[in-house]
Amino acid sequence: MSKSTTPLTRALEVELKFATSPTTEVPELSSIVGIDTVASTVVHSLSARYYDTADLRLTRAKITLRRRTGGKDEGWHIKLPSDKGRIEIGAPLSDDAPQEILDPVRAIIRDLPLQVIAQVDNERHEHALADDQGTIYAEFCDDHVTSWSLLPAGIKQEWREWELELTPAGQEFEQAPELLESARAVFEAVGAVPSASPSKLVAALGNSINYAPLPPAMAELDEETAAFAVVNALRVNRDRLLEVDPQVRRDEWDSVHQMRVATRELRSLMQTFEGILTGEEYLNLEEELKLLAATLGIARDAEVVAERFQMLIGLDDDNIIDDASGEHLAHDMQRKYERAHRTILKVLNSKRYFDLLEGLENLIVNPPLAPSETESASVADVKHEEEAALFEHLVSAYKKLMKRHNVAVTEWEETETPLREREENFHNMRKAAKKLRYSADAVGRATGLKTKDLYAACKTMQSVLGDFQDSVTSRDELLALAESARKHGEDTFAYGVLYQREREIGMEALRGYNEAAKDIEEAYKKLSKSMKKEAARVAAKSQKASDAKDN
């Protein structure tokens, strides 16, 4: 694909869509709340070609990619769903889709070829709607549409529709909700009805979408087996990774954190499910997820520390932060984050990342089940083996957590041990709590046992130690800033004071540790009894099925 050297346009699309008959007259638009006049009217001749993969991955994700000629914004456009409307990203007209236009959906299409799936021609009568000061709050479009679906069984269609889209000024207009509601009433009063189709593309495709091949789907597994719960859990987390990918590319708030969480959860689940799913490729995917999480972690840590530095600045009521230190605290970590985010973008556009996504897809479509899953074993035998593997992971995870807990608590009082090592013990404890949490979740999904208490207790422990670790990371960065300041002859007093404040904040976070550890122990003991009963029940059922088979 070609590279665009022109900056992309980006807009939030907030609109109403109505279907209407060819003979319906446009109502008096100035009767809409907030609108006093039609500032201008212009007619455009538009022609758009829509692109997608053969199995319509973009369309099924409610994303449209088009190349449009004519009108004031001809060029390439990709429209993405969002909470407040649709995000439209545009690029200048070119023969091929610019790389920058495709970047937001690379996780979905990867390197799959794109093809034209529909053409939509439109005679658009566009009316700019303004208040009495001439501020344009909305655009009303009277569209006369002719479309062709290029999918198998596709047909030509013609229809008329109205769109009312808020301009940027309209989106900031305090009466925007009233404007939209009033427009709805005005259009419905003359017989227009809300459009049943979310976009012109969906309307153009019509029933022909049913003739397109489907994307690879999750393997069909017996829902009574743990394998089904396992693969379904991986699918849910994989989908979350795909969902947050474009948000990271747009650098939306907290998106790096959410992608890191999704990546870590996937890896932890895969570790927990070893024994049900197997194979070298399976283990390779775990390693790739680990590397991706590490890349995301650099940016995430910088993001967290930048926020903590802002908090520390806000606590400086005795004005100990000098100008040079304040400048470093306010901007250095943000610059570090921006560098790390650029690295993330390179990774997300790499073949290695696309291979990871393809590997996850193959894992869900063709899961590498342990041998007993593919032999003639009974459902009872399979369930017995699967639950045994899950229980073994959970027991192992708990034992590891308790071992790390004992080390953390014992060595914390041993002041001859370097502070950094003692703090690292709690970081290891946090990782153990995370692993136990995911193991509990996996057991709950696959067996129906009530694991929510253990899950919640581990989550609380992660939160306690997460706050503590954030404090430790912040102190590390303060030390680095102090060392740099010292080399440049700058005052380092403020960094020392802030370091001590962070130490106190970290110690305060640890106050909840003992109670969190106690809750984990109690929740595990309760669950352990249930696991033993469930294991005995399934084993008996398996033995009964085996005896019946022998007879």
XYZ file of C-alpha atoms in Angstrom, residues 5 31 93 101 270 280 343 407 467:
9
model
C 2.718 12.271 3.234
C -37.935 24.933 12.686
C -7.286 10.592 -2.878
C -5.641 4.611 6.868
C -2.600 -20.142 28.351
C 5.338 -26.272 20.702
C 8.082 1.792 19.665
C 9.474 -14.995 51.925
C -0.164 0.677 44.470
